[in-house]
PDB file of C-alpha atoms in Angstrom:
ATOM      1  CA  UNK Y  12     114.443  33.677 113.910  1.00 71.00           C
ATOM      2  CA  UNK Y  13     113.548  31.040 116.197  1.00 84.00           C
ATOM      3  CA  UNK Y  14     116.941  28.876 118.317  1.00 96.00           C
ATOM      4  CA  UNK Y  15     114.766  26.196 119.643  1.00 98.00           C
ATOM      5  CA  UNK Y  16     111.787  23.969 118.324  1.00 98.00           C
ATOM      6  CA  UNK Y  17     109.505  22.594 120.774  1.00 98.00           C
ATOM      7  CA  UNK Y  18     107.351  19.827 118.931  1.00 98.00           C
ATOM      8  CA  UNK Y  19     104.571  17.048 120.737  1.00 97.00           C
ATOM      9  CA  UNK Y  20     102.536  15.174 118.918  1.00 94.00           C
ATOM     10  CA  UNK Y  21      99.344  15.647 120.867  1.00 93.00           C
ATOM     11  CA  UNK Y  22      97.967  18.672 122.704  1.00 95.00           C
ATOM     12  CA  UNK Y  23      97.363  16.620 125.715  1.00 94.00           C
ATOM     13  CA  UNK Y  24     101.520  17.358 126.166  1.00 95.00           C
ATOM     14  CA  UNK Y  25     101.147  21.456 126.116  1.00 97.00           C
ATOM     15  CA  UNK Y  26     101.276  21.022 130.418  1.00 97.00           C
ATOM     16  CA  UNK Y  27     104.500  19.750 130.107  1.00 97.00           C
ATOM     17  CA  UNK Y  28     105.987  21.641 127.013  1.00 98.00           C
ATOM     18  CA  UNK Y  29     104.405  24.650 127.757  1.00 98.00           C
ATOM     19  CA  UNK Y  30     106.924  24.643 130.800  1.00 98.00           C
ATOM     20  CA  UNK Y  31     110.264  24.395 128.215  1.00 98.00           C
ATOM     21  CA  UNK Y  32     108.461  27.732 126.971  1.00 98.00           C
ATOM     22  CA  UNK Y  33     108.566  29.283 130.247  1.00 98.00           C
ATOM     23  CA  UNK Y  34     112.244  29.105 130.631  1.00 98.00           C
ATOM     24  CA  UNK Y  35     112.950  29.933 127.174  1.00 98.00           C
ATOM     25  CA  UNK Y  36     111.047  33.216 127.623  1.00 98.00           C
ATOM     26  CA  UNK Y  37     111.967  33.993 130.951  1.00 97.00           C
ATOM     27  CA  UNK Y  38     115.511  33.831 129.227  1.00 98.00           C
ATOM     28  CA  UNK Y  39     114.894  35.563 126.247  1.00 97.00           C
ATOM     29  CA  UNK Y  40     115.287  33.183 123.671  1.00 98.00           C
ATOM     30  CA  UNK Y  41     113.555  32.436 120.734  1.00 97.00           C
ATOM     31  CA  UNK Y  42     111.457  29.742 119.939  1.00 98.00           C
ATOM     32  CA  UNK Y  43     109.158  27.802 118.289  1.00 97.00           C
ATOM     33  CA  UNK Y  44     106.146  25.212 119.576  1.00 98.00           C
ATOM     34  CA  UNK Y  45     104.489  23.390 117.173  1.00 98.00           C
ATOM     35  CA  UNK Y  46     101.844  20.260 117.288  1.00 97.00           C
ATOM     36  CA  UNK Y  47     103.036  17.342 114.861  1.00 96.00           C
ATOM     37  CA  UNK Y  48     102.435  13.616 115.050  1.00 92.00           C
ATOM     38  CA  UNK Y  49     104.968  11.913 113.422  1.00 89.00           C
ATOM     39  CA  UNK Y  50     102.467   8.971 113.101  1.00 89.00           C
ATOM     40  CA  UNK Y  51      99.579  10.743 111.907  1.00 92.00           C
ATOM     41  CA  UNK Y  52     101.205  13.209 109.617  1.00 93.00           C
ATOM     42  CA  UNK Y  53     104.693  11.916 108.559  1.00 94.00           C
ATOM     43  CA  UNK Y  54     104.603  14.497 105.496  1.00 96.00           C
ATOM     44  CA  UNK Y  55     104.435  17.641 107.664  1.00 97.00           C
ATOM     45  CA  UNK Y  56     106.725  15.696 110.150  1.00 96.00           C
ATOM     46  CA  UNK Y  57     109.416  15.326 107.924  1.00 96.00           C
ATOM     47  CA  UNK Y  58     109.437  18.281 106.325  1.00 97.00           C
ATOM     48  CA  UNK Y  59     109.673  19.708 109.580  1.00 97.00           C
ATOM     49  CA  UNK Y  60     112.652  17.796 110.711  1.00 97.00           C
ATOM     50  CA  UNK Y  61     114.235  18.706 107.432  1.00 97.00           C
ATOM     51  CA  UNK Y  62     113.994  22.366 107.802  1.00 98.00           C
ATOM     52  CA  UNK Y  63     114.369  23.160 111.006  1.00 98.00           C
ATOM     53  CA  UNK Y  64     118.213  24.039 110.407  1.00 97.00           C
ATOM     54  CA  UNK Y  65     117.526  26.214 107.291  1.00 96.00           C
ATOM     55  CA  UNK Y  66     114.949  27.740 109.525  1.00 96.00           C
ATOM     56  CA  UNK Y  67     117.524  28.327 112.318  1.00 97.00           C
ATOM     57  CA  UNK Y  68     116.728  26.092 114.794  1.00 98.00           C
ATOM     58  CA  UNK Y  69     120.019  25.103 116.797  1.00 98.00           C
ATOM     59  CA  UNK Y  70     117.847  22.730 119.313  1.00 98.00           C
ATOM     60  CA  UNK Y  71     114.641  20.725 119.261  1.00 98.00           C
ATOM     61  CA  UNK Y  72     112.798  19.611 122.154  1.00 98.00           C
ATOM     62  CA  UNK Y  73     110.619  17.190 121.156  1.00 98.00           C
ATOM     63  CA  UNK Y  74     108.043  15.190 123.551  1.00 97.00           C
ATOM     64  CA  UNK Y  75     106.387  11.819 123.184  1.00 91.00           C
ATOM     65  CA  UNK Y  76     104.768   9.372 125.253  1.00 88.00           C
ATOM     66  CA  UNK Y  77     104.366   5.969 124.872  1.00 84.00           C
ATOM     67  CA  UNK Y  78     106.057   4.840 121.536  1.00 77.00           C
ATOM     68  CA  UNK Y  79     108.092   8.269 122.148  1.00 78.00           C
ATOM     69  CA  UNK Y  80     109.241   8.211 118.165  1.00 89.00           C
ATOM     70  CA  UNK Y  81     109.208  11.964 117.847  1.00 95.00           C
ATOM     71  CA  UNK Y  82     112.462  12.752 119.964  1.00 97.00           C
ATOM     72  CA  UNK Y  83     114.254  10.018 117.947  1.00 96.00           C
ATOM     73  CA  UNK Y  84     113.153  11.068 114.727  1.00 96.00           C
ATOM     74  CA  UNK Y  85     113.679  14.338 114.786  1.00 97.00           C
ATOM     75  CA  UNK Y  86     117.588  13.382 115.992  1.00 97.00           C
ATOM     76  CA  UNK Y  87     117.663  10.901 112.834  1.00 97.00           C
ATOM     77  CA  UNK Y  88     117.059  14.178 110.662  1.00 97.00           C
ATOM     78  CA  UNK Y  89     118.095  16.929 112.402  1.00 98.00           C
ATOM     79  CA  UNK Y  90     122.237  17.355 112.670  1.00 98.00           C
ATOM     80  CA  UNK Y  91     122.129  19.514 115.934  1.00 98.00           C
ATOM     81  CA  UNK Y  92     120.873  18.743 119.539  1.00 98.00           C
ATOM     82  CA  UNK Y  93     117.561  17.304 120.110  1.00 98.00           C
ATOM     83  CA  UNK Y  94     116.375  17.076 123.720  1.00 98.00           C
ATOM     84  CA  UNK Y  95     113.555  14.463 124.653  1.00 98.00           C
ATOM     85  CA  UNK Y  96     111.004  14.799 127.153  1.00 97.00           C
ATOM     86  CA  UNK Y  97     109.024  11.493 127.644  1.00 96.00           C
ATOM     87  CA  UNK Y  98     105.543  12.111 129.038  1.00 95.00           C
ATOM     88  CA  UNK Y  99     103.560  10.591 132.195  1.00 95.00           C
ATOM     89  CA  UNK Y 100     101.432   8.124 130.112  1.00 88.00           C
ATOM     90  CA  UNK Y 101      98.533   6.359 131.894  1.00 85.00           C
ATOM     91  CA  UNK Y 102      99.775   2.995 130.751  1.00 83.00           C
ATOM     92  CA  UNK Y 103     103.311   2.421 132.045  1.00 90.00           C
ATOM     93  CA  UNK Y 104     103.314   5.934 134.146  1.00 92.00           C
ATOM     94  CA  UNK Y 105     106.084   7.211 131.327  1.00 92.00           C
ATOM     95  CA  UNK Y 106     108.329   4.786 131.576  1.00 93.00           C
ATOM     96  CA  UNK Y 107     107.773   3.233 128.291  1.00 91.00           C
ATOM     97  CA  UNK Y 108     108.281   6.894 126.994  1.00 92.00           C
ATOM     98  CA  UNK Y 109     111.319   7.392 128.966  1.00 94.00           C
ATOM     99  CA  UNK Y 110     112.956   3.972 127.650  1.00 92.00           C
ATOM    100  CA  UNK Y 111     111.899   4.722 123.845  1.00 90.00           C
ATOM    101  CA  UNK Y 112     113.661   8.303 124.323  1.00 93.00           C
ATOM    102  CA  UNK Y 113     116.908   6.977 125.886  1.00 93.00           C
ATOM    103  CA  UNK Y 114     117.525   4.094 124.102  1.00 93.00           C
ATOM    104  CA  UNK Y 115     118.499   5.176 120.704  1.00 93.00           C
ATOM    105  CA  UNK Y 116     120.899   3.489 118.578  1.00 95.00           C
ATOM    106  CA  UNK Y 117     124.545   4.673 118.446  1.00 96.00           C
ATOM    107  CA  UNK Y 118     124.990   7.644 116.023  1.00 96.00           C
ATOM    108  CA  UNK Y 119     121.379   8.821 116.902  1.00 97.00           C
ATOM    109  CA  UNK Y 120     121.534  10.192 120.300  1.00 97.00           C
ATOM    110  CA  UNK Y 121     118.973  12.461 122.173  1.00 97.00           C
ATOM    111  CA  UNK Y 122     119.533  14.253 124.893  1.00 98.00           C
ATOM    112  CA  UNK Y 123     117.092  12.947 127.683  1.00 97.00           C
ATOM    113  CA  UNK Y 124     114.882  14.944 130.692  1.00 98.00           C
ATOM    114  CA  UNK Y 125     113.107  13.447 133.211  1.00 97.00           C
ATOM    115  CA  UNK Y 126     109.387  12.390 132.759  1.00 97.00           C
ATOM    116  CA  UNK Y 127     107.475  15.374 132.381  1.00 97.00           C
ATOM    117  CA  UNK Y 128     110.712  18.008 132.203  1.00 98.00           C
ATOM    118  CA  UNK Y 129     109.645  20.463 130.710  1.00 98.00           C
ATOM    119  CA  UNK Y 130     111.471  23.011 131.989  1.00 98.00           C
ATOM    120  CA  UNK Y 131     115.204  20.845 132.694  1.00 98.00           C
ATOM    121  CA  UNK Y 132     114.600  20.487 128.695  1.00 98.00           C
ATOM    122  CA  UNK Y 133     114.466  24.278 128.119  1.00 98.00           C
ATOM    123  CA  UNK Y 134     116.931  25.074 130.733  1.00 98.00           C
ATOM    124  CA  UNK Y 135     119.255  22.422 129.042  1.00 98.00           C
ATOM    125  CA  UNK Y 136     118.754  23.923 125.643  1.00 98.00           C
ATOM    126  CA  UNK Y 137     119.933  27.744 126.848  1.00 98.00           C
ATOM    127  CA  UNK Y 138     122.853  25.905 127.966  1.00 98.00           C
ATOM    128  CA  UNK Y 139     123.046  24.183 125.049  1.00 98.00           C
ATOM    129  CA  UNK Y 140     122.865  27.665 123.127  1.00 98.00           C
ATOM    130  CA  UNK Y 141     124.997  29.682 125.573  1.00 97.00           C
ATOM    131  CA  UNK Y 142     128.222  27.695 124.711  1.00 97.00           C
ATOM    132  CA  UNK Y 143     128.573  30.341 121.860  1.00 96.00           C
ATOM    133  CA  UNK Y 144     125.809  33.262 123.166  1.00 97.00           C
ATOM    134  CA  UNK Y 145     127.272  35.236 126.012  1.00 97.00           C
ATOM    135  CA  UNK Y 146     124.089  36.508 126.781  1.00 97.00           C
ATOM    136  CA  UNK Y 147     122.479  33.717 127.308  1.00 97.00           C
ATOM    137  CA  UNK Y 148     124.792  32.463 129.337  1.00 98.00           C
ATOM    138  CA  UNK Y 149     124.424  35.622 131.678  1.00 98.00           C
ATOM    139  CA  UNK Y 150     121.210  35.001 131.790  1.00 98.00           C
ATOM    140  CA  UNK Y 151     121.619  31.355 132.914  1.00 98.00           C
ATOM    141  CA  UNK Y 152     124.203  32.332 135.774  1.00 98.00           C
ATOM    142  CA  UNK Y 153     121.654  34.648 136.808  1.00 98.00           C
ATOM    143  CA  UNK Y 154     118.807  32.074 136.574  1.00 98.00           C
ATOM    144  CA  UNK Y 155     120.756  29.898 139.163  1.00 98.00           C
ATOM    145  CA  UNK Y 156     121.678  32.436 141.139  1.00 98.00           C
ATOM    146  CA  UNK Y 157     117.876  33.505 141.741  1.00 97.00           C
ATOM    147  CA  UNK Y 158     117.427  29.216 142.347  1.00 97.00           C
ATOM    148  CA  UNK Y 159     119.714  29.652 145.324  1.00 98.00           C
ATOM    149  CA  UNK Y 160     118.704  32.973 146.183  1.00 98.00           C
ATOM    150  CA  UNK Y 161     114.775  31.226 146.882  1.00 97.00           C
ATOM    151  CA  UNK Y 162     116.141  28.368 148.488  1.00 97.00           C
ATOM    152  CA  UNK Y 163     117.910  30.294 151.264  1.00 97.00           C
ATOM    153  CA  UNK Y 164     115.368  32.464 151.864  1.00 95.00           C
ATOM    154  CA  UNK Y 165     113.239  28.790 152.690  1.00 94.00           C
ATOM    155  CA  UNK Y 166     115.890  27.898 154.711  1.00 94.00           C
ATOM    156  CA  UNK Y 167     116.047  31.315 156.662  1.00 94.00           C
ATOM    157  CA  UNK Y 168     111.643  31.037 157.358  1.00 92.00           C
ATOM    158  CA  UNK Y 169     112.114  27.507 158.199  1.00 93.00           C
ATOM    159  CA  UNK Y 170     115.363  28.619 161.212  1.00 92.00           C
ATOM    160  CA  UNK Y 171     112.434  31.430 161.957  1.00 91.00           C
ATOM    161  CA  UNK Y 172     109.050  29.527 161.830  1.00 90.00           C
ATOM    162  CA  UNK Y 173     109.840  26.009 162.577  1.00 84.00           C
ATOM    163  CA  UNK Y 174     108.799  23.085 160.318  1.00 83.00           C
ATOM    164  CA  UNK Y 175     105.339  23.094 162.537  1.00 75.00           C
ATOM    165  CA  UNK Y 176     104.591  26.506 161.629  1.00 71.00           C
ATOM    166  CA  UNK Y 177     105.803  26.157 158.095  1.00 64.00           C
TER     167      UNK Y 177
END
């Protein structure tokens, strides 16, 4: 049974969601992506939102860009954690996306990632899920300690090379 739902509303996102994927496989947890459009199919899109707890979801991330409604719906339905990634629009270069996410009204929140991130969203739902999973929390101290494990060795070729050589 799926932990997390990934939802966009466009396949034009997949580049960036695809990424919240990566993580969530690379840590072993179950998920599931899905294309919806709150706008275009508010039926399916609700009935979504309404069963994703039933279905055992214990996170969404959900991505938008411009109007960005999809985060905030899905935390107006949903009772657990909903993480929003607002997308690099042409427009406003995400920014509109970004502001729609984050500015929810009080009792509503979502949980918000940097334009286009994809994978802080998926590596902030594991957290999310290893409050009460041991093993994924293993897996996450292990995760970080590979992150500093790649930045040393950087360090170590740049005291050897030189930035010139770099």
């Amino acid at each position: 049974m799926a932990k997390v739902g990934i939802v966009m509303g466009s396949d034009s996102d997949m580049p960036v969601m695809s990424k919240a994927a990566e993580i969530l496989d690379k840590l072993g947890i179950d998920y599931e992506m899905r294309i919806i459009s709150a706008h275009r199919e508010p039926d399916i899109f609700f009935d979504y939102a309404k069963s994703a707890e039933e279905r055992g979801y214990k996170v969404i991330i959900a991505g938008a860009g411009k109007a960005a409604h999809l985060p905030g719906m899905c935390a107006a339905i949903f009772p657990m954690p909903v993480i929003g990634i607002p997308m690099k629009t042409s427009d406003l270069g995400g920014v509109d996306s970004l502001y729609s996410i984050v500015q929810m009204p009080t009792g509503i929140p979502v949980a918000t990632v940097a334009i286009n991130g994809g994978a802080n969203a998926g590596i902030l739902a594991a957290k999310i899920l290893a409050t009460s999973d041991a093993g994924i929390l293993e897996k996450l101290k292990a995760y970080s300690k590979e992150l500093k494990e790649q930045v040393e060795a950087k360090d170590a070729k740049l005291a050897q090379t030189g930035w010139k050589e770099y």
